mmCIF file of C-alpha atoms in Angstrom:
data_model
loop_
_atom_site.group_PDB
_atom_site.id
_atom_site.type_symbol
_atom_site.label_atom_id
_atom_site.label_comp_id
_atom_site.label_asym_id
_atom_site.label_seq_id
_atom_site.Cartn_x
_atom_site.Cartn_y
_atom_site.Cartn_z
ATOM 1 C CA UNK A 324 24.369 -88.022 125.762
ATOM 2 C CA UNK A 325 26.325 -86.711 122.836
ATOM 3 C CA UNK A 326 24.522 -88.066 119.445
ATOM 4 C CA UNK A 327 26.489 -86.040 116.869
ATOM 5 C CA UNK A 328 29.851 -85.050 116.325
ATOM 6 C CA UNK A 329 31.526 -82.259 114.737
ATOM 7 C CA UNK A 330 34.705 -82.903 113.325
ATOM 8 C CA UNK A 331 36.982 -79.498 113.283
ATOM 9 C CA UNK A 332 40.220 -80.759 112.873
ATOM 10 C CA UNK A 333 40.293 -79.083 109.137
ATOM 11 C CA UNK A 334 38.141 -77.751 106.028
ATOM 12 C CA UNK A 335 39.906 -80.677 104.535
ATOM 13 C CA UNK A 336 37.877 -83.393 105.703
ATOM 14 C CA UNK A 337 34.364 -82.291 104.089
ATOM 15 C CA UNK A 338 32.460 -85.086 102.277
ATOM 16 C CA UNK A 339 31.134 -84.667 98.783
ATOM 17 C CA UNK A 340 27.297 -83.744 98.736
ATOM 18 C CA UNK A 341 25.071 -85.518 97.204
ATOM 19 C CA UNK A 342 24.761 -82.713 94.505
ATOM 20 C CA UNK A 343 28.611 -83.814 93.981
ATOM 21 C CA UNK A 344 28.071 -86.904 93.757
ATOM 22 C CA UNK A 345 25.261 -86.770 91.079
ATOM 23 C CA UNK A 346 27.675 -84.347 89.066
ATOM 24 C CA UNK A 347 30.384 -86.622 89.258
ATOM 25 C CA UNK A 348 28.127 -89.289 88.148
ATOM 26 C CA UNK A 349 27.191 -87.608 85.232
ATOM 27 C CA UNK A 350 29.908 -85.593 83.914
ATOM 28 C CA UNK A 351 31.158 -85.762 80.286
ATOM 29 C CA UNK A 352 34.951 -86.869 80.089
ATOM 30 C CA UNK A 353 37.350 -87.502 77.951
ATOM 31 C CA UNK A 354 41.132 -87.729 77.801
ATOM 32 C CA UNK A 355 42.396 -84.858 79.949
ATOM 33 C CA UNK A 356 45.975 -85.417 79.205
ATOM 34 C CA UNK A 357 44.949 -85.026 75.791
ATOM 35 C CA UNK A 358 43.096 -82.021 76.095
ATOM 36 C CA UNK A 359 40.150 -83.372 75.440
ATOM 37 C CA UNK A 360 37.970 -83.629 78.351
ATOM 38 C CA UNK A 361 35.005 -80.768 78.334
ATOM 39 C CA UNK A 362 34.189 -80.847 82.038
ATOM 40 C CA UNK A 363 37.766 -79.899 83.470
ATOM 41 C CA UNK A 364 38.459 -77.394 80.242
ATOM 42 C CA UNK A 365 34.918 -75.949 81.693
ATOM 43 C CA UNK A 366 36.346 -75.795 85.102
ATOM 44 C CA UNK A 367 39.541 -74.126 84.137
ATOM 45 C CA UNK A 368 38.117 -71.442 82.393
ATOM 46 C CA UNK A 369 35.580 -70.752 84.791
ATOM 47 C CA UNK A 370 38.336 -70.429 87.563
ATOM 48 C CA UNK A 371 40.401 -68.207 85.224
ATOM 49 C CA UNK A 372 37.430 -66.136 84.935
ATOM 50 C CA UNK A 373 36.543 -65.738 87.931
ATOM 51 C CA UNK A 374 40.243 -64.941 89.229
ATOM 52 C CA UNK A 375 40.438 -62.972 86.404
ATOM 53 C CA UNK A 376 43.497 -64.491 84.605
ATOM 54 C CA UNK A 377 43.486 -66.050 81.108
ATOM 55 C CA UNK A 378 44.085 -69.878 81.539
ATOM 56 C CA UNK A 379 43.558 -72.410 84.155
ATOM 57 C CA UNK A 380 44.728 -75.770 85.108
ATOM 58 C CA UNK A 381 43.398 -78.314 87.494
ATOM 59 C CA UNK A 382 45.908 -80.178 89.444
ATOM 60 C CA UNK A 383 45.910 -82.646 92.344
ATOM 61 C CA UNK A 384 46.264 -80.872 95.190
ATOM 62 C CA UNK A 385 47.439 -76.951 96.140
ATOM 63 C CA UNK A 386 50.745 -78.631 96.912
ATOM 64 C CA UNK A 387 51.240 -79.960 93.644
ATOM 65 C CA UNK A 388 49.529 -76.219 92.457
ATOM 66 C CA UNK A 389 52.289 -73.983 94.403
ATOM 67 C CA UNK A 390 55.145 -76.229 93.227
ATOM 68 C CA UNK A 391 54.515 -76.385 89.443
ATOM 69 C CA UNK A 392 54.003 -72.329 89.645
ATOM 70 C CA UNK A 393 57.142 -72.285 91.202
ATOM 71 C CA UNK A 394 59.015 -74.112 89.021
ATOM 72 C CA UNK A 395 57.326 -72.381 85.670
ATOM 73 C CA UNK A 396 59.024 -68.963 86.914
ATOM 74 C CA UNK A 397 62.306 -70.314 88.522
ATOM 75 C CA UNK A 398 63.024 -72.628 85.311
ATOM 76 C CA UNK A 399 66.780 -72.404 85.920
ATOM 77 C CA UNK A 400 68.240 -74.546 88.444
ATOM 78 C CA UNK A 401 69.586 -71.977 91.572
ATOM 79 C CA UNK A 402 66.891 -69.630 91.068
ATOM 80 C CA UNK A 403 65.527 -68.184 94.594
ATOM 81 C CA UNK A 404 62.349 -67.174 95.623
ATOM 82 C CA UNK A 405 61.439 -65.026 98.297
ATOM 83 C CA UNK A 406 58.674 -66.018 101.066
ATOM 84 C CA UNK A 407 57.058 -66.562 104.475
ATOM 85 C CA UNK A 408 59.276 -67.871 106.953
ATOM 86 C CA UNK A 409 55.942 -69.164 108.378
ATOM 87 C CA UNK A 410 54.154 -69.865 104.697
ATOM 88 C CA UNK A 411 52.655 -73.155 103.638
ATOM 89 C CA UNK A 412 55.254 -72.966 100.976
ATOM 90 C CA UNK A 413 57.886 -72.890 103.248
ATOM 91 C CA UNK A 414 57.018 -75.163 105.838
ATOM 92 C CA UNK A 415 54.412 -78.003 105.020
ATOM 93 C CA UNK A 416 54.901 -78.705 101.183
ATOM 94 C CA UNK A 417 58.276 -81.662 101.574
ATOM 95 C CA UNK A 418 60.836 -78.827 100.275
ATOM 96 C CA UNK A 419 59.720 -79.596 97.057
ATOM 97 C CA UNK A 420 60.774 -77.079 94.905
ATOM 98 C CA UNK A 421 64.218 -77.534 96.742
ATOM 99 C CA UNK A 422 64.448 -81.280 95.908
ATOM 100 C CA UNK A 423 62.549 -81.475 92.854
ATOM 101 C CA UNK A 424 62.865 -77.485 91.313
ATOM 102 C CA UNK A 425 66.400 -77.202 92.522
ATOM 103 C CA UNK A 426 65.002 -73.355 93.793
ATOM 104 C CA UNK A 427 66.251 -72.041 97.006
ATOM 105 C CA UNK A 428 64.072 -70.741 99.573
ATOM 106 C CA UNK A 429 64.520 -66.878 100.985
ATOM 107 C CA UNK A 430 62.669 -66.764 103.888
ATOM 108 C CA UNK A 431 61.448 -63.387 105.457
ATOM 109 C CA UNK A 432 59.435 -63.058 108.746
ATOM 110 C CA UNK A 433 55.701 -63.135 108.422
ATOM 111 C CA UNK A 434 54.306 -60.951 110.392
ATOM 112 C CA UNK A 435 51.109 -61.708 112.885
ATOM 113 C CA UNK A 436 48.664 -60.981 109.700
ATOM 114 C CA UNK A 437 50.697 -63.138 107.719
ATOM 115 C CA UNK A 438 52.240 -60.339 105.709
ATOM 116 C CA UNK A 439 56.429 -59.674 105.015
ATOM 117 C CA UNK A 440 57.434 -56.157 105.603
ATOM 118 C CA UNK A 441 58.337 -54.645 102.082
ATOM 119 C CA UNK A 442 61.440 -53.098 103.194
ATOM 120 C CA UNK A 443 62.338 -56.692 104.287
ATOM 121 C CA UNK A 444 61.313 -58.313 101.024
ATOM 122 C CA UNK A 445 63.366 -55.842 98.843
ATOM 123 C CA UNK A 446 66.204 -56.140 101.374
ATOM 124 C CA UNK A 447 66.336 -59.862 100.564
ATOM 125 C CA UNK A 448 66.133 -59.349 96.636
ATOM 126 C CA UNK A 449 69.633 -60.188 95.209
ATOM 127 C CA UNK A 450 72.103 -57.895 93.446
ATOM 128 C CA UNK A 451 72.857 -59.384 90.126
ATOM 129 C CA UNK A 452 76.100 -57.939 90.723
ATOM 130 C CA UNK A 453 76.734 -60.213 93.041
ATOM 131 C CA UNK A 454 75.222 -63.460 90.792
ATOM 132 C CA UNK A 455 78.809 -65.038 90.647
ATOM 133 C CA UNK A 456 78.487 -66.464 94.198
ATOM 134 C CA UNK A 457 74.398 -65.316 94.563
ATOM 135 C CA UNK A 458 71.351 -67.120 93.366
ATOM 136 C CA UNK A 459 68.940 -65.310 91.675
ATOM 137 C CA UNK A 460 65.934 -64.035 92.746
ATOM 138 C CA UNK A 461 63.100 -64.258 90.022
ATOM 139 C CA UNK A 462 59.786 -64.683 92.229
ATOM 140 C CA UNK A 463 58.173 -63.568 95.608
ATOM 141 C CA UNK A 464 55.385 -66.050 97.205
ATOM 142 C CA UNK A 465 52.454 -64.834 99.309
ATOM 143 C CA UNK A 466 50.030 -66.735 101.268
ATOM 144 C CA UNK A 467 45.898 -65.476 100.977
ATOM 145 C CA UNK A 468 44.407 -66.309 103.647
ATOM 146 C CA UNK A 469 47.660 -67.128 105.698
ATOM 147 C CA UNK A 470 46.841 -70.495 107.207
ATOM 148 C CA UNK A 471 50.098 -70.426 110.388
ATOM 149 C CA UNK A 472 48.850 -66.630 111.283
ATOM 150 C CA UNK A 473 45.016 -68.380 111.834
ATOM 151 C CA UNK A 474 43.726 -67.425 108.778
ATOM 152 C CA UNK A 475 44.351 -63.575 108.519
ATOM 153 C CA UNK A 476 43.763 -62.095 105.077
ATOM 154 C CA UNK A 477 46.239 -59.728 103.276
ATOM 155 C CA UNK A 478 44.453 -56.685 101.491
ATOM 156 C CA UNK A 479 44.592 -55.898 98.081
ATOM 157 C CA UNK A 480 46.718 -52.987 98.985
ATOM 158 C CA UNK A 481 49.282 -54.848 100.314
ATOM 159 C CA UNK A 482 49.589 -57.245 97.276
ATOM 160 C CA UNK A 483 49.604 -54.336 94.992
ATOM 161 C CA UNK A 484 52.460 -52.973 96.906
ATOM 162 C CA UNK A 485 54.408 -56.469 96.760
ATOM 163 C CA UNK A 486 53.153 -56.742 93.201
ATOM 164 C CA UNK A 487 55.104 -53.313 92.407
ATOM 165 C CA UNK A 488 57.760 -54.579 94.129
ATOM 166 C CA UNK A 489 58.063 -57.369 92.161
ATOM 167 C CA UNK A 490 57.951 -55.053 88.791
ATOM 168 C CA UNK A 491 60.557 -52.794 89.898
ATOM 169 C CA UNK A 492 63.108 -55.502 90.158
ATOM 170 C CA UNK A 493 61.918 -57.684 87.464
ATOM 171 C CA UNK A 494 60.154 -60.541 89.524
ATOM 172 C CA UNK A 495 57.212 -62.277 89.227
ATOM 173 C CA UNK A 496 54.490 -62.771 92.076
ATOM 174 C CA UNK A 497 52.673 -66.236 92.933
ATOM 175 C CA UNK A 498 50.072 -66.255 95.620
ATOM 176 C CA UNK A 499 48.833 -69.624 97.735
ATOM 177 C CA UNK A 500 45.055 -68.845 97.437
ATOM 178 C CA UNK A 501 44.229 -72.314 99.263
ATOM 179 C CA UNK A 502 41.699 -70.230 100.904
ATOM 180 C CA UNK A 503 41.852 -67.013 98.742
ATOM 181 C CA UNK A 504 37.737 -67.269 98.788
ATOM 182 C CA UNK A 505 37.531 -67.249 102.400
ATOM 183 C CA UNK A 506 39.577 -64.211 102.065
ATOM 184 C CA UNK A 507 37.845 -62.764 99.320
ATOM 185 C CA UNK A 508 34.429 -63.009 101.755
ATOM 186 C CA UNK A 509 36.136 -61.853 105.172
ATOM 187 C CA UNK A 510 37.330 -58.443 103.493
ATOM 188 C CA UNK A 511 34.630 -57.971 101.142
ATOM 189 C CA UNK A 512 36.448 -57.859 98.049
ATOM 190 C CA UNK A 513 36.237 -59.458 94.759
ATOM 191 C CA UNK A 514 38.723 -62.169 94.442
ATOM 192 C CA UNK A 515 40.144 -61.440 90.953
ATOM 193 C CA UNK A 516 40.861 -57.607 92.885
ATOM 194 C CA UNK A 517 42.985 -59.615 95.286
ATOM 195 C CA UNK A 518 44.936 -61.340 93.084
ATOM 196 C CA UNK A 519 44.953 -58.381 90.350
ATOM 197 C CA UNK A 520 48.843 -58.031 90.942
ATOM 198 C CA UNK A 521 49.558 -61.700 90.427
ATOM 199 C CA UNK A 522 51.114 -63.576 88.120
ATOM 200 C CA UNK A 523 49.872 -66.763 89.186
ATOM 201 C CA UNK A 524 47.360 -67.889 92.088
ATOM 202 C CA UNK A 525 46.943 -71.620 93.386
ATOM 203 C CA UNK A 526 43.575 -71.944 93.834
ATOM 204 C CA UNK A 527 42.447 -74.916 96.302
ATOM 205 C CA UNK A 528 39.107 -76.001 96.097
ATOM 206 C CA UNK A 529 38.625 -78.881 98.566
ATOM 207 C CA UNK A 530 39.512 -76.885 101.660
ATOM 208 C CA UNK A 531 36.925 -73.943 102.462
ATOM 209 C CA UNK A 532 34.833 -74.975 99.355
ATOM 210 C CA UNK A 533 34.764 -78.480 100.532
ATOM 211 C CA UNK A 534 35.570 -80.150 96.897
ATOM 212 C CA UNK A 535 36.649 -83.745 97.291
ATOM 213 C CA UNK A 536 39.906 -82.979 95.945
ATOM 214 C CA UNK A 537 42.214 -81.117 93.618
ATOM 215 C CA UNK A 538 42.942 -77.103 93.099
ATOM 216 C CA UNK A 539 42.970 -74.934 90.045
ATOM 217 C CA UNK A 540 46.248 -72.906 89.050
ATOM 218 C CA UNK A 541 45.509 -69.539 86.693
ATOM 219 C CA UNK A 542 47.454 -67.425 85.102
ATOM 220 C CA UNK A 543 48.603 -65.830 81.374
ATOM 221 C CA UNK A 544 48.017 -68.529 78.513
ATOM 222 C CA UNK A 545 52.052 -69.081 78.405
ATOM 223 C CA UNK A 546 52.041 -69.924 82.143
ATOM 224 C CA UNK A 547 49.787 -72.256 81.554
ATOM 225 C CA UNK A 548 50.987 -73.955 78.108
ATOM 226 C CA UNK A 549 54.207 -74.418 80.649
ATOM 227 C CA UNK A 550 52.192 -75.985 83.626
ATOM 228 C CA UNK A 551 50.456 -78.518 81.833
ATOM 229 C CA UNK A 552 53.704 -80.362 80.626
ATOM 230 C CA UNK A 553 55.313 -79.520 84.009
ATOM 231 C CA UNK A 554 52.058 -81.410 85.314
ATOM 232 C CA UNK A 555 52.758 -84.013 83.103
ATOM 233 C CA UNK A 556 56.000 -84.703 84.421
ATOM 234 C CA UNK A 557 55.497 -84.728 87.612
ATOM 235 C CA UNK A 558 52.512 -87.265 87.093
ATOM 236 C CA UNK A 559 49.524 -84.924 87.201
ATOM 237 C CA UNK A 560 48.231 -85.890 84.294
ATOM 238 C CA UNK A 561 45.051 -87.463 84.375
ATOM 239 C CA UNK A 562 42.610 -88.969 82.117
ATOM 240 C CA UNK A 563 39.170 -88.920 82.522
ATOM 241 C CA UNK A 564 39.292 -86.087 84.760
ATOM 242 C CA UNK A 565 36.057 -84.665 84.063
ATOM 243 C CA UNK A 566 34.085 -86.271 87.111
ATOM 244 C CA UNK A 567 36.242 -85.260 89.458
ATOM 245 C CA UNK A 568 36.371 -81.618 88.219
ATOM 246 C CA UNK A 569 32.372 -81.967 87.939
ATOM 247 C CA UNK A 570 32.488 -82.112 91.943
ATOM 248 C CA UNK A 571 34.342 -79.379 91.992
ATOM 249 C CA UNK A 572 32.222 -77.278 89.693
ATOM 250 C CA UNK A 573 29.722 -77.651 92.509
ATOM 251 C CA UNK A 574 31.941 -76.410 95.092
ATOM 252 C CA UNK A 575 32.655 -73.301 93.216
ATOM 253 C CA UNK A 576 29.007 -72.599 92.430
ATOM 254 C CA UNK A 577 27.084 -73.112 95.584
ATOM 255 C CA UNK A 578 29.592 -73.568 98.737
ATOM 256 C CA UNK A 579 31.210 -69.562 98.181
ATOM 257 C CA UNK A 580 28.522 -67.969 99.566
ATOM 258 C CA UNK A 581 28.584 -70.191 102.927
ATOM 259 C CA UNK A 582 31.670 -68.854 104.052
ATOM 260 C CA UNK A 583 30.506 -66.035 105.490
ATOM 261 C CA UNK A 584 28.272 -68.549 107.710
ATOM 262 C CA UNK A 585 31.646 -70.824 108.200
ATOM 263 C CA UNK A 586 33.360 -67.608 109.634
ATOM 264 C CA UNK A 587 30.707 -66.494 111.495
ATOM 265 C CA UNK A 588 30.417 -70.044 113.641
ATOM 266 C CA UNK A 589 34.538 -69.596 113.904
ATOM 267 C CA UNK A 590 34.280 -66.274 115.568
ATOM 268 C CA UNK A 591 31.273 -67.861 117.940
ATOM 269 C CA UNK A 592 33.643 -70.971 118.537
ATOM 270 C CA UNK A 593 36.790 -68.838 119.519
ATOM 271 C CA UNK A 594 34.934 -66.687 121.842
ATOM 272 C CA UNK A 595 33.286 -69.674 123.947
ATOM 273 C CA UNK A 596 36.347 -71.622 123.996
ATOM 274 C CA UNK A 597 38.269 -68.456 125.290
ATOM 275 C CA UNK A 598 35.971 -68.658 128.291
ATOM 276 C CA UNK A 599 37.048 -72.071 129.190
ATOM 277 C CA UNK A 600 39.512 -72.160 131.816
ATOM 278 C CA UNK A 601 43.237 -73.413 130.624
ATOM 279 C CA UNK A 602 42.634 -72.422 127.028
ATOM 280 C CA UNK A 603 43.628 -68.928 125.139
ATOM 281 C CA UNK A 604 41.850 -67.742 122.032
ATOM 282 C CA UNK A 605 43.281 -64.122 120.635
ATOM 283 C CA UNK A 606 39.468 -63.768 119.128
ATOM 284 C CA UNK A 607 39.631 -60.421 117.346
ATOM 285 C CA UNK A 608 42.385 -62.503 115.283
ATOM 286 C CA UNK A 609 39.649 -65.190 113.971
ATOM 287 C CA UNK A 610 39.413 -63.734 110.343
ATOM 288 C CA UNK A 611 38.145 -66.724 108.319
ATOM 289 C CA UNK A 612 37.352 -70.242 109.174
ATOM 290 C CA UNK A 613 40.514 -71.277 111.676
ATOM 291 C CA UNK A 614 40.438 -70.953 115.266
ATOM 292 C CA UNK A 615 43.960 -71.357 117.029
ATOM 293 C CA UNK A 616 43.906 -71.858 120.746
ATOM 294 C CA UNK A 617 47.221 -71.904 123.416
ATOM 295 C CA UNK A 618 46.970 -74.442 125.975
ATOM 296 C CA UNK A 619 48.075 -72.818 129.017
ATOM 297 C CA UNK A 620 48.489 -74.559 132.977
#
């Protein structure tokens, strides 16, 4: 008789602890939109410390995160911006920075490890020569861990490579770091070294850390100043903020080193459910915390 069940359909459906709960019951808040509340200016900076960036910003969800970075660097209507054909960007966030940024999408293959080919990302890079019937290209997106490649991690390396790129031609970088600590654990690498090249990171903090909700974007203190009325206008801005970011402060302190536990119980998962006949697990893929399996006849 089963008398417990596990729920795996994502990291997304955690519950707050009660450690959360007594933080969120106790935080000092004021008027966020106003500037004013203590526990989410706390939270920012911590995140922008520990990513090592300048300014933070909480925000509702990575969504909301990835689209005001977005539209911060493309702030002229027809920009383009180049990323995963199989990114979260690209695929699960509406098409917002299409319908609401007016930016056009550049898709490049990812690979299986969820990176782009750098000869393929410069190849898609526009020649302002040609800007009378071009967009323009102003920003390249990665994806840390990639969620569609079953949470593989791209190195530092790689990102320093892109991040060159992106230099060389005048761009700016963004990476989706909805699981950027999961990454950060699975390689063994600092997380500010990951995102050292970037010029923004979308932090998420109720996926692997298992916050209630929201994610924290970081970057230079003029990305920021820019974010928090972009927030504002797309009706981030929130009040009293502080007890919800006081949940998250928990998250950030004691649920970071569990991950290596949370990938060690994926690993265990995709090898026994690759011995079960019917189902397919490529196991030496299982990075982080998701497990993808084929259903086969």
């Amino acid at each position: 008789m089963v008398t417990k069940s596990v729920d795996l359909r994502s990291d997304t459906v955690t519950k707050p602890t009660e450690a959360m709960r007594a933080a969120m019951a106790t935080a000092e808040v004021d008027d966020d939109v106003l500037g004013a509340d203590p526990t989410a200016a706390r939270l920012e900076s911590e995140v922008a410390k520990i990513m090592g960036k300048e300014a933070g910003l909480f925000v509702a969800s990575g969504t909301m995160g990835n689209l005001i970075s977005v539209l911060v660097h493309c702030d002229i209507r027809g920009s383009e911006v180049i990323l995963g054909d199989n990114c979260h960007i690209h695929i699960y966030e509406n098409g917002g920075i299409s319908t609401i940024g007016g930016v056009h999408p550049r898709p490049v293959k990812n690979n299986d490890d969820g990176t782009m080919d750098i000869g393929l990302i410069e190849a898609a890079i526009r020649d302002p020569r040609g800007e009378i019937v071009y967009p323009t290209t102003r920003l390249i997106c990665l994806e840390n861990s990639h969620a569609n490649t079953g949470g593989r991690c791209l190195s530092a390396e790689y990102t320093d490579k892109v991040g060159e790129l992106a230099k060389k031609h005048g761009l700016k970088l963004h990476i989706d770091g909805a699981r950027i600590f999961n990454a950060s654990v699975a390689l063994g690498v600092p997380v500010n070294r990951l995102v050292q090249a970037a010029d923004s990171v979308s932090v998420c903090l109720s996926k692997g850390l298992g916050a209630p909700v929201g994610s924290v974007i970081v970057g230079s203190k003029s990305f920021i100043s820019k974010a928090r009325r972009l927030r504002k206008t797309l009706g981030g801005g929130m009040r009293q903020l502080g007890f919800i970011c006081a949940a998250a402060f928990v998250a950030l302190k004691e649920n970071v080193a569990k991950l290596e536990g949370d990938h060690k119980k994926a690993k265990v998962l995709a090898e026994g459910l690759n011995q079960i006949k019917g189902l397919r697990v490529n196991v030496a893929a299982v990075e982080t915390n998701i497990v993808s399996m084929l259903v086969i006849n």
